[in-house]
PDB file of C-alpha atoms in Angstrom:
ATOM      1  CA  UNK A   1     116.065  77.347 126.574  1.00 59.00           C
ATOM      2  CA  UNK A   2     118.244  77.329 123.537  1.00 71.00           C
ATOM      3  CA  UNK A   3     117.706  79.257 120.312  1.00 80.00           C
ATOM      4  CA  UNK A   4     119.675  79.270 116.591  1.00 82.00           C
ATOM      5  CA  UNK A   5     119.048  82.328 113.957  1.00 81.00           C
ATOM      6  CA  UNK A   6     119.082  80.109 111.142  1.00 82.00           C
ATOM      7  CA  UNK A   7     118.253  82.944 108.469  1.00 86.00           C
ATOM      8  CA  UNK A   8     117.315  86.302 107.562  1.00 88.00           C
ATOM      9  CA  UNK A   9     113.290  86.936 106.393  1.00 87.00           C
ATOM     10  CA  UNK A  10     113.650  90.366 105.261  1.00 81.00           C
ATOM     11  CA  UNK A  11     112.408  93.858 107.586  1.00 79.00           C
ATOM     12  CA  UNK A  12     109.349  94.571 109.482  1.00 77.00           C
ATOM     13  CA  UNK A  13     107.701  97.399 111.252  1.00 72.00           C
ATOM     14  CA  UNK A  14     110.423  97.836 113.747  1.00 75.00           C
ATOM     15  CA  UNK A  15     113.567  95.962 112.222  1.00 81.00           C
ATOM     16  CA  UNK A  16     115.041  92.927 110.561  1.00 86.00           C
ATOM     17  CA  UNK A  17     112.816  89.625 111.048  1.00 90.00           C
ATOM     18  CA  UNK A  18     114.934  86.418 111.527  1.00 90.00           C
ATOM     19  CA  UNK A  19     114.008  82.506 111.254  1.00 91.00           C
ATOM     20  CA  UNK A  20     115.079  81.256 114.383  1.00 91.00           C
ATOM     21  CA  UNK A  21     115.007  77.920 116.126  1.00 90.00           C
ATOM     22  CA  UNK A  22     113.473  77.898 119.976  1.00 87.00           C
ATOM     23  CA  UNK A  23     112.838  75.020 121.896  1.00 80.00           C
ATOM     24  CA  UNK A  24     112.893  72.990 119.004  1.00 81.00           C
ATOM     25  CA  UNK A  25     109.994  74.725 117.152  1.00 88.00           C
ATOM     26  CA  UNK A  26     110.522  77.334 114.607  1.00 92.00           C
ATOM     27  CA  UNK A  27     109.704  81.005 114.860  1.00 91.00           C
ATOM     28  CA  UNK A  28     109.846  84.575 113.527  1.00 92.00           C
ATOM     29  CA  UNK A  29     111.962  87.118 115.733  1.00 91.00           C
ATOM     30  CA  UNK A  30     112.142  90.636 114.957  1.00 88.00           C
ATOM     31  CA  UNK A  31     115.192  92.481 116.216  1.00 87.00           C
ATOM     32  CA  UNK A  32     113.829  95.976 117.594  1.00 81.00           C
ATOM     33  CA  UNK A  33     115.829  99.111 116.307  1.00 77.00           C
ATOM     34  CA  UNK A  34     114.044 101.676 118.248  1.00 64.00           C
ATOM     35  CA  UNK A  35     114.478 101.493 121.905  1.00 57.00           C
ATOM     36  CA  UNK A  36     111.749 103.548 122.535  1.00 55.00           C
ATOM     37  CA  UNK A  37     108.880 101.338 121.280  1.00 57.00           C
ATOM     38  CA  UNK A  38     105.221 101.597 123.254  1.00 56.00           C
ATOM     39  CA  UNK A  39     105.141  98.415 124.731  1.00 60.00           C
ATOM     40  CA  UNK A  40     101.360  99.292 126.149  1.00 61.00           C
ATOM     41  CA  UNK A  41     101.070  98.932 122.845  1.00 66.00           C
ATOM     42  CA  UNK A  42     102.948  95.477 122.359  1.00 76.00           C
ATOM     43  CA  UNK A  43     100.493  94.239 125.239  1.00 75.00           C
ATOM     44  CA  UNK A  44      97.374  94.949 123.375  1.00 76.00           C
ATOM     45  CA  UNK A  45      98.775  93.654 120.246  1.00 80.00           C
ATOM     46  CA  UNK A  46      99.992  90.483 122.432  1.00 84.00           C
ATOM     47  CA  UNK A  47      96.111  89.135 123.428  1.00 84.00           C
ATOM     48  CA  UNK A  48      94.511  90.138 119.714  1.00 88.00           C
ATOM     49  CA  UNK A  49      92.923  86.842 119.024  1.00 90.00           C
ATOM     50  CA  UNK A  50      91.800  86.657 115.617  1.00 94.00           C
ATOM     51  CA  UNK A  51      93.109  83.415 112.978  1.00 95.00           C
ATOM     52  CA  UNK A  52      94.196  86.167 110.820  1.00 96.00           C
ATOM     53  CA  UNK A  53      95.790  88.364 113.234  1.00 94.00           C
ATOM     54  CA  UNK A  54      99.750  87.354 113.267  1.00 93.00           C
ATOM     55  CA  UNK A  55     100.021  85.543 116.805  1.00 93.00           C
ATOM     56  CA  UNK A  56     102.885  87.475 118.626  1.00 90.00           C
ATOM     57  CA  UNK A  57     104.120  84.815 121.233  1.00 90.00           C
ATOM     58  CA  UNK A  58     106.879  86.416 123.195  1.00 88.00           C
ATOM     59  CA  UNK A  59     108.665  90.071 123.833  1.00 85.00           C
ATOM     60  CA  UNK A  60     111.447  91.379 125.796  1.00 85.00           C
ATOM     61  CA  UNK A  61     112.386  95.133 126.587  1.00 77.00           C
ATOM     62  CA  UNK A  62     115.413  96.511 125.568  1.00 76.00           C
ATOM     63  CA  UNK A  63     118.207  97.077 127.801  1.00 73.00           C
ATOM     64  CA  UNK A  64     120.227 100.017 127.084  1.00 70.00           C
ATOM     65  CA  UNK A  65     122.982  99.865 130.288  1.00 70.00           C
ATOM     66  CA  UNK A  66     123.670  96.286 128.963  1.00 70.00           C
ATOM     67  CA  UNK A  67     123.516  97.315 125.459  1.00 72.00           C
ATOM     68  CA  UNK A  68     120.833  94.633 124.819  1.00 76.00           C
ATOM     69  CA  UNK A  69     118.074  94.957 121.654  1.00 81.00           C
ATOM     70  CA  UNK A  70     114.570  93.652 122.537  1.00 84.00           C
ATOM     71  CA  UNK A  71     112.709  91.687 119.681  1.00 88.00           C
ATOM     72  CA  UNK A  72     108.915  90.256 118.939  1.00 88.00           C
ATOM     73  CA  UNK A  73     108.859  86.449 118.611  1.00 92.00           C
ATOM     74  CA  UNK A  74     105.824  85.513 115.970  1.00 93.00           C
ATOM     75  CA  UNK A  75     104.566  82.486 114.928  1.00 94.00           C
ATOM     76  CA  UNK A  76     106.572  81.213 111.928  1.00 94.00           C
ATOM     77  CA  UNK A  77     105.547  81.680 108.655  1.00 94.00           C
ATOM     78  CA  UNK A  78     106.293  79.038 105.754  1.00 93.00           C
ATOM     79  CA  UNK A  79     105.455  80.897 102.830  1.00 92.00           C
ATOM     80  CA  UNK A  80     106.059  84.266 103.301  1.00 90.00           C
ATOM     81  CA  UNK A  81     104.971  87.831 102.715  1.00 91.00           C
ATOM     82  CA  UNK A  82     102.913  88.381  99.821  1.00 92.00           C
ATOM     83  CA  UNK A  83     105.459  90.912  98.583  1.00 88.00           C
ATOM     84  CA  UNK A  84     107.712  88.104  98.904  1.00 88.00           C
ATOM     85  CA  UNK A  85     105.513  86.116  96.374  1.00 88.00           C
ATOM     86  CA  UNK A  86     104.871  88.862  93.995  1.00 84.00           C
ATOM     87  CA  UNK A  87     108.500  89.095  93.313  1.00 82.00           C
ATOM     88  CA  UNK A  88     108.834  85.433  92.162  1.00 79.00           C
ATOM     89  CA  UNK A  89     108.555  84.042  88.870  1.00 64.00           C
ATOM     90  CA  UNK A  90     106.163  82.517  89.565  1.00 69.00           C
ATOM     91  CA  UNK A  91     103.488  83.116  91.323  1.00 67.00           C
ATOM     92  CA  UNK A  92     101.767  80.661  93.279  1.00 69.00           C
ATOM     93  CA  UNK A  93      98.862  82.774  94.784  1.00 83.00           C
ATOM     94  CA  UNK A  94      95.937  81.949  92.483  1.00 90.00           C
ATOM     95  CA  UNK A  95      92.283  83.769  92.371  1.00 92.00           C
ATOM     96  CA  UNK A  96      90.627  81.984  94.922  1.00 94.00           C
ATOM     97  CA  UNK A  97      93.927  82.426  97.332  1.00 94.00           C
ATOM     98  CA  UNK A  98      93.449  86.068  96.730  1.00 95.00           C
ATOM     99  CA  UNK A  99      90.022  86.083  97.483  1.00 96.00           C
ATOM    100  CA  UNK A 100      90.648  84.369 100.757  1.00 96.00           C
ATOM    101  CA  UNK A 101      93.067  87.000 101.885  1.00 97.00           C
ATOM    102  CA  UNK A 102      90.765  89.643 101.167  1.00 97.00           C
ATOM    103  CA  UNK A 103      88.160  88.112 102.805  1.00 97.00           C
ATOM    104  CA  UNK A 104      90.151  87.431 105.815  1.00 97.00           C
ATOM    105  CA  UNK A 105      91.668  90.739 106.239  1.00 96.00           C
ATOM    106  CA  UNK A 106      88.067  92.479 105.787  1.00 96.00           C
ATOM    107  CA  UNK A 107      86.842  90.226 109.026  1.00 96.00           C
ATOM    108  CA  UNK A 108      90.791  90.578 110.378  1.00 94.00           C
ATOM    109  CA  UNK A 109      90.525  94.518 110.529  1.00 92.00           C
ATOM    110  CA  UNK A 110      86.855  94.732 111.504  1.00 91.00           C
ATOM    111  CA  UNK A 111      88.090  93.049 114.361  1.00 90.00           C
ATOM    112  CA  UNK A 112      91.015  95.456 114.816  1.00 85.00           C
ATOM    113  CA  UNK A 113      89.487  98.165 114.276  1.00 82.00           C
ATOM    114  CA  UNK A 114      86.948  97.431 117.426  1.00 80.00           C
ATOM    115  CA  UNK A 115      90.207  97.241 119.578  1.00 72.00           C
ATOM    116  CA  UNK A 116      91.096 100.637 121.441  1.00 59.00           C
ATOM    117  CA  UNK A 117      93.160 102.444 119.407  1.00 59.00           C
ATOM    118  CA  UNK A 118      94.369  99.713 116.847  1.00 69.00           C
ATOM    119  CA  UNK A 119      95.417 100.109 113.151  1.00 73.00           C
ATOM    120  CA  UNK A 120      96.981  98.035 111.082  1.00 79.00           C
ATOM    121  CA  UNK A 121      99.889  99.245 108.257  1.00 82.00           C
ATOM    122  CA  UNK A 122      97.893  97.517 105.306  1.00 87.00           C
ATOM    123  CA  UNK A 123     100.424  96.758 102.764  1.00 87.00           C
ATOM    124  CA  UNK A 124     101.976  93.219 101.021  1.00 89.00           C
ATOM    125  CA  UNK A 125     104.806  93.112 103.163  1.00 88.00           C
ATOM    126  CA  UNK A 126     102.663  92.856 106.107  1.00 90.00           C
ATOM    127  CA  UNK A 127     100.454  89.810 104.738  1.00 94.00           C
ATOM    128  CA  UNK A 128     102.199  86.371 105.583  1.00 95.00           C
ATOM    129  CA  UNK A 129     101.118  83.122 104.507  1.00 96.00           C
ATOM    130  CA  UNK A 130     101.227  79.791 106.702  1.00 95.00           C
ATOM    131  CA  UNK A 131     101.904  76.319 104.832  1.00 93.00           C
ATOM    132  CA  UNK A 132      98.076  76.180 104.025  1.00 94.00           C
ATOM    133  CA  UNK A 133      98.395  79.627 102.179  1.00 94.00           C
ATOM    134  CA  UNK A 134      96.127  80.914 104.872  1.00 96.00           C
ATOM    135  CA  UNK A 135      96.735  84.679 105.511  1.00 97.00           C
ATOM    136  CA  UNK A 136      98.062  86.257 108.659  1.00 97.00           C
ATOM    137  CA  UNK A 137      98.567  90.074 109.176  1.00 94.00           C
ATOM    138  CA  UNK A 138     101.138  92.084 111.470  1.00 89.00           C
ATOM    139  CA  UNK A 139     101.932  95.498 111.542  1.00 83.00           C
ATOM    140  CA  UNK A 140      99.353  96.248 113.883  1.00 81.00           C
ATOM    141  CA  UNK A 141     100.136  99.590 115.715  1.00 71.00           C
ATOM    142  CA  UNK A 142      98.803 103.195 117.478  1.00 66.00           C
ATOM    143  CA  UNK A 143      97.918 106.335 115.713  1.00 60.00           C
ATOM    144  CA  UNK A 144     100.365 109.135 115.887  1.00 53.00           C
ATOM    145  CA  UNK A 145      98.900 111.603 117.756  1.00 47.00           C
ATOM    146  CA  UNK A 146      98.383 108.392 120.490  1.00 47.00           C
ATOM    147  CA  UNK A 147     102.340 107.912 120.411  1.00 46.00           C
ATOM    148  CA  UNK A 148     103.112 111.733 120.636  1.00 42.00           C
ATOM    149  CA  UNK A 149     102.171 111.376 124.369  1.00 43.00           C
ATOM    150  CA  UNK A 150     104.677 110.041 126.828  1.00 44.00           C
ATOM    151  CA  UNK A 151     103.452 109.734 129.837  1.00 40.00           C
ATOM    152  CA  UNK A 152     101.833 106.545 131.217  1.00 49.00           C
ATOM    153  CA  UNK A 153      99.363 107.512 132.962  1.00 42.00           C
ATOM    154  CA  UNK A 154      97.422 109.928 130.044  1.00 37.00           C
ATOM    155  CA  UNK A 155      97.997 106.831 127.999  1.00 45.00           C
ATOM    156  CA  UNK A 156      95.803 105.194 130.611  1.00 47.00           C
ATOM    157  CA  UNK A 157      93.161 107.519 130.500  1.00 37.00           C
ATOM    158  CA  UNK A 158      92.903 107.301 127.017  1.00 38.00           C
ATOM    159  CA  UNK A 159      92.442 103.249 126.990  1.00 41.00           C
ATOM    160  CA  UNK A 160      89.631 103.627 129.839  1.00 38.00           C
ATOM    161  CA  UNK A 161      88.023 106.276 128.221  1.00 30.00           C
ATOM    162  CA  UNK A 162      87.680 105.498 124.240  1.00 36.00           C
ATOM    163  CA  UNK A 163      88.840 109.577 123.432  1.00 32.00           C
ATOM    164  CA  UNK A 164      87.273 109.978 120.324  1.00 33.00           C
ATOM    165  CA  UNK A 165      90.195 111.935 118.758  1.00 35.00           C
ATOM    166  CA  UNK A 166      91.853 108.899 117.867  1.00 39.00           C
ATOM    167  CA  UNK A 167      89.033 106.292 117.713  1.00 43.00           C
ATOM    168  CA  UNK A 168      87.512 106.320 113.936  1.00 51.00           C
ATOM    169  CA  UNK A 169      90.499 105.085 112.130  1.00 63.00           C
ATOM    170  CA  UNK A 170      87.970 102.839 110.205  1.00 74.00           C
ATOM    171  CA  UNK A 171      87.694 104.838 106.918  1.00 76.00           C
ATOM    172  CA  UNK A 172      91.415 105.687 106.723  1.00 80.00           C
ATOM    173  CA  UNK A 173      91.899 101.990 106.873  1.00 86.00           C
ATOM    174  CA  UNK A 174      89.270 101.285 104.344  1.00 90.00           C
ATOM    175  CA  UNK A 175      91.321 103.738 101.515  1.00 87.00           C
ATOM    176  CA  UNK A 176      94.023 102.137 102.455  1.00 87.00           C
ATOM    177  CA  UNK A 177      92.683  98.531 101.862  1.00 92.00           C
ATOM    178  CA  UNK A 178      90.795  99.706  98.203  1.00 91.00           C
ATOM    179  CA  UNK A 179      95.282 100.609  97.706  1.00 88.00           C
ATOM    180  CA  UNK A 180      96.329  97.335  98.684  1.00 91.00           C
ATOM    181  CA  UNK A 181      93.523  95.551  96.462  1.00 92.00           C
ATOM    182  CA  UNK A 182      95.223  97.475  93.375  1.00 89.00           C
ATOM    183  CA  UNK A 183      99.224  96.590  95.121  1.00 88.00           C
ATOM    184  CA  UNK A 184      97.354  92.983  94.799  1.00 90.00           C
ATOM    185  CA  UNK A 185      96.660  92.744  90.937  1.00 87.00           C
ATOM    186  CA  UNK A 186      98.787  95.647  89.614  1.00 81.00           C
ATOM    187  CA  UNK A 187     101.727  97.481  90.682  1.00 65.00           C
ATOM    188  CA  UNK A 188     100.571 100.427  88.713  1.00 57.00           C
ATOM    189  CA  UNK A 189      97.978 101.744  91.609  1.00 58.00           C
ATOM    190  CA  UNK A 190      98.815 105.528  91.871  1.00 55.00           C
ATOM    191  CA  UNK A 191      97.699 109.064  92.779  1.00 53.00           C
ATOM    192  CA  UNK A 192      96.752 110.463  89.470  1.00 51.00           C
ATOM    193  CA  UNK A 193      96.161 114.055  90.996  1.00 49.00           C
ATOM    194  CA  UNK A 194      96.208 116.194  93.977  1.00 52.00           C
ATOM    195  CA  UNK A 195      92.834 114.688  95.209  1.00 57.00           C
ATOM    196  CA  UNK A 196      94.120 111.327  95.787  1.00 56.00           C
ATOM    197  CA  UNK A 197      92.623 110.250  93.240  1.00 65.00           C
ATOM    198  CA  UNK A 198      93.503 106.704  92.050  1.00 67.00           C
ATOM    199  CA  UNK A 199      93.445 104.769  87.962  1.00 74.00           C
ATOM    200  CA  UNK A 200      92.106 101.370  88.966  1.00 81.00           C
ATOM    201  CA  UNK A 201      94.342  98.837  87.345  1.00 82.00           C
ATOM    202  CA  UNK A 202      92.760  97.305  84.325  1.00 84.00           C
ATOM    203  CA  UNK A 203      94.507  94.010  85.636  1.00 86.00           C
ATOM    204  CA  UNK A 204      91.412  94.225  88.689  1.00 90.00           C
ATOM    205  CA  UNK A 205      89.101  91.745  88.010  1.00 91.00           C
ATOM    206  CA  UNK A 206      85.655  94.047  87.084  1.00 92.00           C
ATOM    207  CA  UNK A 207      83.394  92.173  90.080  1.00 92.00           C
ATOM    208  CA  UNK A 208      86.431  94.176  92.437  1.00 94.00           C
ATOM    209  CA  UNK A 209      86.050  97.491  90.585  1.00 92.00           C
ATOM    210  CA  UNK A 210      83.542  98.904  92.695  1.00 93.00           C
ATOM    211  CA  UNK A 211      84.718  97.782  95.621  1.00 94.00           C
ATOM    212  CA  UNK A 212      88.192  99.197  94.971  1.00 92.00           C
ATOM    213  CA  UNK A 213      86.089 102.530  93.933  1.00 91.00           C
ATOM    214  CA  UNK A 214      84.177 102.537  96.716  1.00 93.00           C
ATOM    215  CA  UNK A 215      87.001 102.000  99.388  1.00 91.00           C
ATOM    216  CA  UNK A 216      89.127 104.975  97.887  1.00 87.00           C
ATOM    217  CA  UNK A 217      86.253 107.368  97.536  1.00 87.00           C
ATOM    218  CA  UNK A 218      87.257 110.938  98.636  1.00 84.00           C
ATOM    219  CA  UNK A 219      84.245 111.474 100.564  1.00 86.00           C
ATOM    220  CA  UNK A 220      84.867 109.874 103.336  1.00 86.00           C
ATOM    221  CA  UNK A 221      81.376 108.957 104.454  1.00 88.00           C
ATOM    222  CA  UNK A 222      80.432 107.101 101.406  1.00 91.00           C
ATOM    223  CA  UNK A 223      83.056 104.461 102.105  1.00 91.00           C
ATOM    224  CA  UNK A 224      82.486 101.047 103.181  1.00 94.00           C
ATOM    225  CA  UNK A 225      82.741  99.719 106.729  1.00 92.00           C
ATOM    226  CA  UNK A 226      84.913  96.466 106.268  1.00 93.00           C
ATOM    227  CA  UNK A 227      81.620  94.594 108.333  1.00 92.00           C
ATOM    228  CA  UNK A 228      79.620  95.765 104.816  1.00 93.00           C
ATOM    229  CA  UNK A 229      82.694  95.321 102.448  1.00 93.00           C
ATOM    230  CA  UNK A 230      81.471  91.930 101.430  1.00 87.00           C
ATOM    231  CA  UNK A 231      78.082  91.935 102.283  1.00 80.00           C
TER     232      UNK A 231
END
């Protein structure tokens, strides 16, 4: 097997992300700074199958006697993130792209969010586009209080047995979708006091209004399930 780094993407979730050449196909590999990544977790995130979900194709484990890095090989990207596009002149993501990707991630993270223990960091860095401008997210991952526990075996017991402590992730994920609506169309989404509350961009489009408001309501059981988002 023989592989080239041709270029530098930019950073992901757990270190710089590289254009590489493998086997004469092209790819996405993420060098991993942390040596102490779950890879139980990598596993999981391994058999998602979901078009939206970022397909993670291969993984090795670090090797700290030979001083070795692991890294996440991912299906290669053409167009980028969708940070990546916001910072260009110009932008080639038009309504009806946008709509897509909301769509997409809506059915992407009703999906994840049926997984054990899955959330996903919902922000534009994370959104990649193939050379159809169809969206693809990473930066799937565990809940804290999951990856406070170290030993194998209670990490086990809590895949088998669906502990409810960490399960119903759903609404944090929904506020933090309503965010990345506004991070969409504005870059002026913030906390305008100390009950998270949000000024919806005037740049939203008013059919998305609700939806944003809805999403980042403070009571949490008046928000959305992403299966009703849309519906």
């Amino acid at each position: 097997m023989t592989e080239n780094q041709i270029e530098k993407l930019g950073k992901g979730r757990y270190g710089d992300i590289f254009r590489i050449e493998k086997d004469s196909k092209i790819y996405m590999k993420e060098i991993l700074n942390d040596d102490n990544i779950l890879f139980p977790e990598v596993d999981i995130i391994k058999e998602l199958d979901h078009p939206v979900c970022l397909k993670l194709h291969e993984y090795k484990y670090p090797n700290q006697e030979e001083g070795k890095k692991g890294y996440l090989i991912y299906e290669y990207m053409q167009n980028g993130t969708l940070s990546q596009i916001r910072q260009k002149k110009e932008n080639t993501l038009n309504l009806s792209t946008i709509m897509i990707t909301l769509y997409g991630i809506a059915d992407c993270m009703n999906y994840v969010n049926n997984q054990k223990f899955l959330r996903c960091d919902l922000n534009l860095s994370n959104i990649f586009y193939d050379d159809k401008f169809q969206p693809h997210l990473s930066g799937f991952y565990f809940p804290s209080n999951l990856e406070l526990i170290s030993s194998p075996s209670i990490k086990q017991s809590f895949f088998n047995y669906n502990i409810p402590l960490v399960l119903n992730n759903q609404p944090n994920d929904v506020y933090n979708y309503g965010k990345l609506i506004c991070s969409i169309f504005s870059e002026e989404c913030q906390e305008i006091s100390e009950n998270r509350e949000f000024s919806i961009p005037t740049t939203i489009p008013d059919f998305l209004k609700s939806i944003v408001e809805q999403c980042l309501d403070n009571d949490v059981s008046k928000r959305p399930s992403f299966l009703s988002i849309w519906t």
